[in-house]
Coordinates of N, CA and C in Angstrom, one line a residue:
Chain A
D1 N 0.6 -1.4 0.0 CA 0.0 0.2 -0.3 C 0.2 1.5 0.0
I2 N 0.3 2.1 -0.6 CA 0.8 3.1 -0.5 C 1.1 4.7 0.7
Q3 N 1.3 4.9 1.3 CA 1.9 5.5 2.4 C 1.3 6.8 2.3
L4 N 0.3 7.8 3.0 CA 0.0 9.4 3.3 C 0.5 9.6 4.1
T5 N 1.8 10.4 4.6 CA 2.1 11.3 6.1 C 1.4 12.8 6.2
Q6 N 1.1 12.9 6.7 CA 0.7 14.0 7.1 C 1.6 15.0 8.4
S7 N 1.5 17.0 8.0 CA 2.6 17.4 8.7 C 2.2 18.3 9.0
P8 N 1.3 19.5 10.1 CA 1.6 18.1 11.3 C 0.2 18.1 11.5
S9 N 0.4 17.3 12.4 CA -0.9 17.0 13.0 C -2.1 17.5 13.2
S10 N -1.3 18.8 13.7 CA -2.4 19.9 14.6 C -1.7 21.0 14.5
L11 N -2.3 22.1 14.2 CA -2.0 23.3 14.4 C -3.5 24.1 14.7
S12 N -2.4 25.1 16.1 CA -3.3 26.4 16.0 C -3.3 27.1 15.1
A13 N -4.1 28.3 14.8 CA -4.6 29.1 14.0 C -5.1 30.9 14.3
S14 N -5.1 32.2 13.6 CA -6.4 32.6 13.8 C -6.8 32.7 12.4
V15 N -8.1 33.9 12.3 CA -9.0 33.8 11.0 C -8.1 35.1 11.0
G16 N -8.0 35.4 9.4 CA -6.8 35.8 7.9 C -5.2 35.2 8.0
D17 N -5.0 34.1 8.8 CA -3.7 33.3 8.7 C -4.0 32.4 7.8
R18 N -2.2 32.5 6.7 CA -1.9 31.3 6.2 C -1.9 30.5 6.4
V19 N -2.3 29.1 5.7 CA -2.1 27.9 6.9 C -1.7 27.3 6.1
T20 N -0.3 25.8 5.5 CA 0.7 25.1 4.7 C 0.3 24.3 5.2
I21 N -0.1 23.1 5.1 CA -0.2 21.3 5.4 C 0.5 20.7 4.4
T22 N 1.5 19.8 4.6 CA 2.2 18.5 3.6 C 1.5 17.5 4.1
C23 N 1.8 16.6 2.7 CA 1.5 15.3 2.5 C 2.5 14.6 1.5
R24 N 3.2 13.9 2.3 CA 4.9 12.9 1.8 C 4.1 11.2 1.3
A25 N 4.4 10.9 0.1 CA 3.8 9.6 0.2 C 4.7 8.7 0.4
S26 N 4.3 7.8 0.8 CA 5.9 7.0 0.2 C 7.0 6.1 -0.5
R27 N 6.0 6.9 -1.8 CA 6.6 6.3 -3.1 C 5.9 7.6 -4.2
D28 N 6.6 7.4 -5.2 CA 6.2 8.0 -6.5 C 4.6 8.3 -6.5
I29 N 4.0 9.1 -6.9 CA 2.3 8.9 -6.9 C 1.7 10.0 -8.5
D30 N 2.7 10.4 -8.7 CA 2.3 11.7 -10.0 C 1.7 12.3 -9.7
I31 N 0.7 13.2 -9.7 CA 0.0 14.2 -9.2 C -1.6 14.1 -8.8
Y32 N -1.4 12.2 -8.5 CA -2.9 11.6 -8.3 C -2.6 11.8 -6.0
L33 N -3.1 12.8 -6.5 CA -3.7 13.1 -4.8 C -4.7 14.9 -4.6
N34 N -5.4 13.8 -4.6 CA -6.4 14.9 -3.2 C -6.2 14.9 -2.3
W35 N -7.6 16.3 -1.8 CA -7.8 16.6 -0.7 C -9.2 17.3 -0.6
Y36 N -9.1 17.5 1.4 CA -11.1 17.1 1.0 C -10.5 17.7 3.0
R37 N -11.8 18.4 3.2 CA -12.2 19.7 4.4 C -13.0 18.7 4.9
Q38 N -13.2 18.2 6.2 CA -14.1 17.3 7.3 C -14.0 18.6 8.5
R39 N -15.4 19.1 7.8 CA -16.0 19.9 9.7 C -17.0 19.1 10.2
P40 N -16.6 19.2 11.4 CA -17.0 17.9 12.6 C -18.4 17.9 11.9
G41 N -19.0 16.3 12.8 CA -19.7 15.7 12.5 C -20.1 15.7 11.2
K42 N -19.5 16.1 9.5 CA -20.1 16.1 8.9 C -18.9 15.9 7.8
A43 N -19.5 14.8 7.2 CA -18.2 13.9 5.5 C -17.3 14.9 5.5
P44 N -16.4 14.3 3.9 CA -15.4 15.7 3.5 C -16.4 15.6 2.6
N45 N -15.3 17.1 2.6 CA -15.8 18.2 1.2 C -15.1 17.7 0.1
L46 N -14.5 17.9 -1.1 CA -13.3 17.7 -2.1 C -12.7 19.8 -2.1
L47 N -11.7 20.0 -2.0 CA -11.3 20.7 -2.5 C -10.6 20.9 -3.4
I48 N -9.6 20.0 -3.7 CA -8.5 19.9 -4.6 C -7.5 18.9 -5.2
N49 N -8.8 18.3 -6.1 CA -8.5 17.4 -7.2 C -6.6 17.3 -7.6
T50 N -6.4 16.6 -8.1 CA -4.8 16.2 -8.9 C -4.2 16.6 -8.4
A51 N -4.2 16.9 -7.5 CA -2.9 17.9 -6.4 C -3.3 19.7 -7.2
S52 N -3.4 19.9 -8.0 CA -3.6 21.5 -7.8 C -5.0 22.1 -8.7
N53 N -5.9 21.5 -8.6 CA -7.3 22.0 -9.8 C -8.2 22.1 -8.6
L54 N -9.1 23.0 -8.0 CA -9.9 23.7 -7.4 C -11.2 23.7 -8.1
Q55 N -12.0 21.9 -6.7 CA -12.6 21.3 -7.5 C -13.5 23.0 -8.1
S56 N -14.7 23.4 -8.2 CA -16.0 23.9 -8.8 C -16.1 24.5 -7.5
G57 N -16.4 24.6 -7.6 CA -17.7 26.4 -6.3 C -16.6 26.3 -5.0
V58 N -14.9 25.8 -4.9 CA -14.4 25.7 -4.1 C -14.2 27.1 -3.5
P59 N -13.7 28.2 -2.3 CA -12.9 28.8 -2.2 C -11.5 29.4 -3.3
S60 N -11.7 30.7 -3.3 CA -10.0 30.2 -3.9 C -9.1 30.9 -3.2
R61 N -9.3 31.5 -1.7 CA -7.5 31.1 -1.0 C -7.3 29.6 -0.7
F62 N -8.0 28.3 -1.1 CA -7.2 27.0 -1.0 C -6.1 26.5 -2.3
S63 N -5.1 26.3 -2.1 CA -4.7 26.4 -3.9 C -3.5 24.9 -3.0
G64 N -3.1 23.8 -4.2 CA -2.4 22.7 -3.5 C -1.8 23.2 -4.8
S65 N 0.1 22.7 -4.4 CA 0.7 22.4 -6.1 C 1.6 20.5 -5.2
G66 N 2.9 20.3 -5.5 CA 3.0 19.1 -5.6 C 3.3 17.8 -6.5
S67 N 4.3 17.7 -6.9 CA 4.6 16.0 -7.6 C 5.6 14.9 -7.3
G68 N 4.4 13.5 -7.1 CA 6.0 13.1 -7.5 C 5.2 12.6 -5.7
T69 N 6.0 12.6 -4.5 CA 5.9 11.9 -3.3 C 5.9 13.5 -2.3
D70 N 5.7 15.1 -2.5 CA 5.3 15.5 -1.6 C 4.4 16.9 -2.6
F71 N 3.6 16.6 -0.9 CA 2.3 17.6 -1.5 C 2.0 18.9 -0.8
T72 N 1.3 19.9 -1.5 CA 0.8 21.2 0.1 C -0.3 22.1 -0.2
L73 N -1.5 22.0 1.1 CA -2.0 22.4 0.2 C -2.3 23.2 1.4
T74 N -2.2 24.7 1.1 CA -2.1 26.3 1.5 C -4.0 26.6 1.7
I75 N -4.4 27.3 2.8 CA -5.0 27.8 3.1 C -4.8 29.4 2.8
S76 N -5.5 30.0 2.2 CA -4.4 32.4 2.2 C -6.2 33.2 2.9
G77 N -5.8 33.0 4.2 CA -7.1 33.3 4.4 C -7.6 32.8 5.7
L78 N -7.4 32.0 6.9 CA -7.9 31.1 7.1 C -9.7 32.0 7.7
Q79 N -10.9 31.2 7.3 CA -11.7 31.6 7.9 C -12.0 30.5 8.5
P80 N -13.5 31.7 8.8 CA -14.7 30.1 10.7 C -14.9 29.4 10.4
E81 N -14.8 28.4 8.7 CA -15.6 28.1 7.9 C -14.8 26.9 8.3
D82 N -13.0 26.7 8.5 CA -12.0 26.6 8.1 C -11.3 26.4 8.9
F83 N -11.3 25.7 10.3 CA -10.9 25.4 11.7 C -12.2 24.3 11.3
A84 N -10.9 23.2 11.0 CA -12.1 21.6 11.0 C -10.3 20.4 10.4
T85 N -10.5 19.2 10.0 CA -9.4 18.4 10.0 C -9.3 18.1 8.4
Y86 N -8.0 18.5 8.2 CA -8.1 17.9 6.1 C -7.6 16.4 6.3
Y87 N -7.6 16.1 5.2 CA -7.9 14.8 4.4 C -6.2 14.6 3.3
C88 N -5.6 13.8 3.5 CA -5.2 13.7 1.8 C -5.8 12.7 1.1
Q89 N -5.4 12.6 0.5 CA -6.1 11.1 -0.7 C -4.9 10.7 -2.1
Q90 N -4.9 10.1 -2.1 CA -3.9 8.6 -3.7 C -5.2 8.4 -4.2
S91 N -4.8 8.5 -5.5 CA -6.0 7.5 -6.4 C -4.8 7.6 -7.9
F92 N -3.9 6.8 -6.7 CA -2.1 6.7 -8.4 C -2.5 4.8 -7.6
N93 N -2.8 4.5 -6.6 CA -3.0 3.3 -6.1 C -4.9 3.3 -6.3
S94 N -4.9 1.3 -7.2 CA -6.2 1.8 -6.8 C -6.8 0.8 -5.9
L95 N -5.3 0.7 -4.0 CA -5.7 0.7 -3.8 C -5.9 1.8 -2.4
I96 N -7.2 2.4 -2.6 CA -6.8 3.8 -1.6 C -6.8 4.0 -0.5
T97 N -5.7 5.0 0.4 CA -5.1 5.2 0.5 C -5.7 7.2 1.1
F98 N -5.8 7.4 2.2 CA -5.4 8.7 2.6 C -4.6 8.9 4.5
G99 N -4.3 9.8 4.0 CA -3.1 10.3 5.2 C -4.6 10.9 6.5
G100 N -3.0 10.5 7.7 CA -3.8 10.3 8.8 C -3.7 11.9 10.0
G101 N -4.1 12.8 7.9 CA -5.1 14.0 8.7 C -4.3 15.4 9.4
T102 N -5.1 16.8 9.3 CA -4.0 17.4 10.3 C -5.7 18.2 10.8
Q103 N -6.0 18.4 12.0 CA -6.9 19.0 12.7 C -6.1 20.9 12.8
V104 N -7.6 21.2 12.5 CA -6.5 23.4 12.2 C -7.6 23.2 13.0
E105 N -7.0 24.2 14.5 CA -7.3 25.0 14.9 C -7.7 25.4 15.9
V106 N -8.5 26.8 16.3 CA -8.4 28.0 16.6 C -7.1 28.6 18.7
Chain B
Q1 N -27.5 16.1 -10.4 CA -26.4 16.2 -9.6 C -26.6 14.9 -8.7
V2 N -25.8 14.4 -8.6 CA -25.7 13.0 -7.1 C -25.9 13.4 -6.8
Q3 N -27.0 12.3 -5.3 CA -27.6 11.9 -4.4 C -27.0 11.1 -3.6
L4 N -26.4 10.8 -2.6 CA -26.1 9.6 -2.2 C -26.3 9.5 -0.6
Q5 N -27.7 8.2 -0.6 CA -27.7 8.1 1.5 C -27.7 6.2 1.8
E6 N -27.1 6.2 2.9 CA -26.8 5.6 3.5 C -28.0 4.5 4.1
S7 N -28.0 3.3 4.6 CA -29.0 3.6 5.2 C -29.2 2.0 5.8
G8 N -29.3 1.9 6.9 CA -29.2 0.4 7.1 C -29.3 0.4 9.0
P9 N -29.0 -0.9 10.1 CA -29.0 -0.7 11.6 C -27.7 -0.3 12.3
G10 N -28.4 0.9 12.6 CA -27.3 1.2 13.7 C -26.5 0.9 15.0
L11 N -27.3 -0.7 14.8 CA -26.3 -1.0 16.3 C -26.1 -2.5 15.6
V12 N -25.2 -2.9 16.0 CA -24.9 -4.5 15.8 C -24.5 -5.8 16.6
K13 N -24.9 -6.5 16.3 CA -23.3 -7.5 17.6 C -22.6 -7.7 17.6
P14 N -22.4 -8.1 18.1 CA -20.8 -8.7 18.1 C -20.9 -10.0 17.3
S15 N -19.2 -10.3 16.7 CA -20.2 -11.4 15.7 C -21.4 -11.7 14.5
G16 N -21.7 -10.6 15.3 CA -23.4 -10.2 13.4 C -22.7 -10.1 12.7
T17 N -23.0 -9.5 11.5 CA -22.9 -8.7 10.0 C -23.4 -7.8 10.2
L18 N -22.7 -6.6 9.4 CA -23.2 -5.0 9.5 C -23.3 -5.3 7.8
S19 N -24.6 -4.6 8.2 CA -25.4 -4.9 5.8 C -25.9 -3.5 6.7
L20 N -25.6 -2.6 5.4 CA -25.6 -1.5 4.6 C -26.7 -0.9 2.9
T21 N -27.0 0.1 2.8 CA -27.1 0.0 1.9 C -26.7 1.4 1.1
C22 N -26.6 1.0 0.0 CA -26.5 3.1 -0.3 C -27.2 3.0 -1.5
E23 N -28.2 4.6 -1.1 CA -29.0 4.5 -2.4 C -28.5 5.4 -3.6
V24 N -28.5 5.6 -4.8 CA -28.1 6.3 -5.3 C -29.5 7.7 -6.6
S25 N -29.0 8.8 -6.5 CA -30.3 9.6 -6.6 C -29.3 10.2 -7.9
G26 N -30.0 10.4 -8.8 CA -29.6 11.9 -9.2 C -29.3 11.1 -11.3
S27 N -28.4 9.9 -10.8 CA -27.8 9.5 -11.9 C -28.1 7.8 -12.4
S28 N -27.5 7.6 -12.7 CA -27.5 5.8 -13.3 C -26.2 4.7 -12.5
L29 N -26.4 3.9 -11.7 CA -25.5 3.0 -10.9 C -24.8 2.1 -12.7
E30 N -24.9 2.7 -13.8 CA -24.2 2.4 -14.7 C -23.1 2.5 -15.6
K31 N -23.3 4.1 -14.9 CA -21.9 4.9 -15.3 C -20.2 4.3 -14.9
T32 N -19.9 4.6 -16.1 CA -18.4 4.3 -15.1 C -18.3 5.3 -14.3
N33 N -18.6 4.5 -12.7 CA -17.7 4.8 -11.8 C -17.8 4.1 -11.0
W34 N -16.7 3.9 -10.2 CA -17.1 2.9 -8.9 C -17.4 3.6 -7.6
W35 N -18.6 2.7 -7.2 CA -19.2 2.8 -5.9 C -18.2 2.5 -5.4
S36 N -18.1 3.4 -3.6 CA -17.6 2.8 -2.9 C -18.1 3.6 -1.8
W37 N -17.5 2.3 -0.6 CA -17.4 2.3 0.9 C -16.4 3.1 1.7
L38 N -16.2 3.5 2.5 CA -16.0 4.3 3.4 C -16.0 4.7 5.1
R39 N -15.4 4.3 6.3 CA -14.9 4.2 7.5 C -14.3 5.3 8.3
Q40 N -14.8 6.0 9.0 CA -13.7 6.4 9.4 C -14.0 6.3 11.8
S41 N -13.9 5.6 12.4 CA -13.6 5.5 14.2 C -13.4 6.2 14.5
P42 N -14.3 6.8 15.6 CA -14.5 7.4 16.6 C -13.0 8.5 17.0
G43 N -13.0 9.1 16.7 CA -11.7 9.9 16.8 C -10.7 10.2 16.5
K44 N -10.8 8.8 14.4 CA -9.9 8.4 14.3 C -9.7 9.2 12.2
G45 N -9.0 8.7 11.9 CA -9.3 9.4 10.2 C -9.8 8.3 9.4
L46 N -9.7 8.9 7.8 CA -10.7 8.0 7.0 C -10.1 6.5 6.4
E47 N -10.7 5.7 6.1 CA -10.5 4.8 6.0 C -10.8 4.6 5.1
W48 N -10.7 3.4 3.7 CA -11.1 3.1 2.6 C -11.8 1.8 2.8
I49 N -12.7 1.4 2.3 CA -13.8 -0.6 2.8 C -13.2 -1.0 1.9
G50 N -13.6 -0.6 0.3 CA -13.7 -0.5 -1.4 C -15.2 -0.9 -1.4
E51 N -15.2 -0.9 -2.6 CA -15.8 -1.2 -4.1 C -16.1 -2.2 -4.9
V52 N -16.9 -1.3 -6.5 CA -18.4 -1.8 -6.9 C -18.0 -1.1 -7.8
Y53 N -17.9 -2.1 -8.9 CA -18.7 -1.3 -10.5 C -20.2 -1.5 -10.7
H54 N -20.0 -1.2 -12.0 CA -22.2 -2.2 -12.7 C -21.3 -3.1 -12.7
T55 N -20.9 -3.5 -13.0 CA -20.2 -5.1 -14.0 C -20.7 -5.7 -13.0
G56 N -20.6 -5.5 -11.6 CA -19.9 -7.0 -10.1 C -18.3 -6.8 -9.6
S57 N -17.8 -6.0 -10.7 CA -15.7 -6.2 -10.3 C -16.2 -5.1 -9.2
T58 N -15.2 -5.9 -8.3 CA -14.7 -5.0 -7.0 C -13.6 -5.1 -6.2
L59 N -13.4 -4.2 -5.5 CA -11.8 -3.8 -5.2 C -11.7 -3.7 -3.7
Y60 N -11.5 -3.9 -2.8 CA -11.4 -5.1 -1.6 C -9.5 -4.1 -1.0
N61 N -10.0 -3.0 0.7 CA -9.0 -3.1 0.8 C -8.5 -4.5 2.0
Q62 N -7.4 -4.7 2.1 CA -6.8 -6.3 1.7 C -7.3 -6.5 3.6
S63 N -6.6 -5.4 4.1 CA -7.2 -5.7 5.5 C -8.5 -6.6 6.2
L64 N -9.8 -6.5 5.6 CA -10.8 -6.4 5.5 C -11.7 -7.6 4.3
K65 N -10.6 -7.7 3.3 CA -10.8 -8.3 2.4 C -11.6 -9.4 2.9
S66 N -11.3 -10.7 3.6 CA -11.6 -12.0 4.3 C -13.4 -11.9 5.4
R67 N -13.4 -10.5 5.3 CA -14.6 -10.2 5.6 C -16.2 -9.5 5.8
L68 N -15.4 -9.3 3.6 CA -16.5 -8.1 3.1 C -16.5 -8.5 2.0
T69 N -18.3 -8.7 2.0 CA -18.7 -8.4 0.4 C -19.1 -7.2 0.3
I70 N -19.2 -6.4 -0.9 CA -19.9 -5.0 -2.3 C -20.6 -5.5 -3.1
F71 N -21.5 -4.7 -3.3 CA -22.8 -5.5 -4.2 C -22.8 -4.9 -4.8
V72 N -24.0 -4.9 -5.9 CA -24.8 -3.8 -6.5 C -25.7 -4.6 -6.9
D73 N -27.7 -3.6 -6.9 CA -29.0 -4.1 -7.4 C -29.2 -2.7 -8.4
K74 N -29.2 -3.3 -9.3 CA -29.0 -1.9 -10.4 C -30.6 -1.6 -10.5
S75 N -31.5 -2.5 -10.3 CA -33.0 -2.7 -10.4 C -33.3 -1.8 -9.7
K76 N -32.7 -1.6 -8.0 CA -32.8 -0.3 -7.2 C -31.9 0.8 -7.5
N77 N -31.5 0.3 -7.8 CA -30.1 1.9 -8.4 C -29.2 1.7 -7.0
Q78 N -28.8 0.4 -6.7 CA -28.1 1.2 -5.2 C -27.4 -0.4 -5.3
F79 N -26.2 0.0 -4.0 CA -25.0 -0.7 -3.7 C -25.3 -0.7 -2.3
S80 N -24.3 -2.4 -2.7 CA -24.4 -2.2 -0.8 C -22.8 -2.7 0.0
L81 N -23.2 -3.0 1.1 CA -22.2 -3.8 1.7 C -22.2 -3.9 2.9
K82 N -21.3 -5.6 3.0 CA -21.7 -7.1 4.7 C -20.3 -6.6 4.9
L83 N -21.0 -7.1 6.3 CA -19.2 -7.7 6.8 C -19.2 -7.7 7.8
A84 N -18.6 -9.3 8.1 CA -18.6 -10.1 9.0 C -18.3 -10.1 9.7
S85 N -18.0 -10.8 10.8 CA -18.0 -11.8 12.1 C -17.3 -10.1 12.6
V86 N -18.0 -8.9 12.9 CA -17.6 -7.2 13.7 C -17.5 -7.5 14.9
T87 N -16.7 -6.6 15.2 CA -16.2 -7.4 17.3 C -15.7 -5.0 17.0
A88 N -15.3 -4.9 18.3 CA -16.1 -3.3 19.1 C -14.9 -2.4 18.2
A89 N -14.1 -3.4 17.1 CA -13.7 -1.8 16.0 C -13.9 -1.9 14.7
D90 N -15.1 -2.5 14.9 CA -15.9 -2.3 13.5 C -17.2 -0.9 13.7
T91 N -16.5 -0.3 15.2 CA -17.8 0.8 15.3 C -17.1 1.8 14.7
A92 N -18.4 2.9 14.2 CA -17.9 4.0 12.8 C -19.0 4.4 12.7
V93 N -18.6 5.5 11.6 CA -19.2 6.3 10.3 C -19.1 5.6 9.3
Y94 N -20.6 4.8 8.9 CA -19.3 4.9 7.9 C -20.7 5.5 6.1
Y95 N -19.8 5.4 5.1 CA -20.1 6.7 4.3 C -19.5 5.7 3.0
C96 N -20.8 6.5 1.9 CA -20.9 5.7 0.9 C -20.3 7.4 -0.4
A97 N -20.1 6.8 -1.4 CA -19.4 8.4 -2.1 C -19.0 7.3 -3.4
S98 N -19.2 8.3 -4.9 CA -18.4 7.9 -6.2 C -16.7 8.2 -7.0
R99 N -16.6 7.5 -7.6 CA -15.7 8.6 -8.0 C -15.3 7.6 -9.6
E100 N -15.2 8.5 -10.2 CA -14.5 7.0 -11.9 C -13.8 6.4 -11.7
Q101 N -14.4 5.6 -13.0 CA -13.0 4.9 -13.4 C -12.1 4.7 -13.4
L102 N -12.3 5.7 -14.2 CA -10.3 6.1 -15.4 C -10.2 7.5 -13.7
L103 N -8.7 7.7 -14.6 CA -7.8 7.9 -13.7 C -8.2 10.0 -14.9
P104 N -7.4 10.8 -14.4 CA -7.9 11.2 -12.8 C -8.7 10.7 -12.0
N105 N -9.1 10.5 -10.8 CA -10.4 10.4 -10.2 C -10.0 10.5 -8.8
W106 N -11.8 11.3 -7.7 CA -11.7 11.5 -6.7 C -12.7 11.3 -5.6
F107 N -13.3 11.0 -5.1 CA -14.6 10.6 -4.4 C -15.2 12.2 -4.4
D108 N -16.4 11.8 -4.3 CA -17.4 13.0 -5.0 C -18.0 13.0 -6.2
P109 N -19.4 12.6 -5.4 CA -20.2 12.9 -3.4 C -19.9 12.1 -2.3
W110 N -20.4 11.8 -1.5 CA -20.5 11.3 -0.6 C -21.2 11.5 -0.3
S111 N -22.0 10.3 0.6 CA -23.1 10.5 2.1 C -22.8 10.8 2.8
P112 N -24.3 11.0 3.8 CA -24.0 12.2 5.5 C -23.3 11.2 5.8
G113 N -23.5 9.7 6.3 CA -22.1 9.2 6.8 C -23.3 8.4 8.3
T114 N -23.5 7.6 8.4 CA -24.3 6.6 9.4 C -23.1 5.8 10.3
L115 N -24.1 6.4 12.1 CA -22.4 5.6 12.4 C -23.4 4.2 13.1
V116 N -22.2 3.3 12.9 CA -22.6 1.7 13.4 C -22.0 1.5 14.7
T117 N -22.8 1.4 15.8 CA -21.9 0.9 16.6 C -22.3 -0.6 17.1
V118 N -21.4 -1.8 17.4 CA -20.8 -3.1 17.4 C -20.9 -2.9 19.1
S119 N -21.8 -3.6 19.7 CA -22.0 -4.1 20.8 C -23.5 -5.0 21.5
S120 N -23.2 -5.4 22.5 CA -24.0 -6.5 22.4 C -25.8 -5.9 23.6

């Protein structure tokens, strides 16, 4: 299986901050990496597909970059609804795996 | 717009079989998508369980494969999960979701999620 390691596992931030989350794959996954936001008690919501493509309807403060084994999710100007947990997910391998999550707290 | 809604018992006894169904609306089950099950144990991260294609082909998480069956019912436009010999470790919120068959793909949409508790 392809392992995905997210860092940090949690971070503290304030409204308006710029936040960066990283996801490292155990082997080359090209650009087949997606990012989700999960608010408490809700299902995950797709933010970024294929490493850097903003999903339709997602605010432009979210951006993604990377390829190969190292990927980054950036939130430019944190909003109250962004205090949530973020997950990366690879689809390079048909045996899907997720990162362990990054909790963004006030 | 595709919508997914899971249904099934919220409480299952240890050693029993967990059964859930996901109803698909706004789309045919016969489109070129994988129809997937995922779960999240309390306070934990996301785990992919497995998925089914409309032809009946399946992909399973190796750690659950020996206990798992996922299948489609095209007449009802729904797909289902059966997980046998459950223990407390199978207590989780279960989601159904969909992703396209070909790369690139991602999980969208997701169902709201349903909590299944394994307890006597």
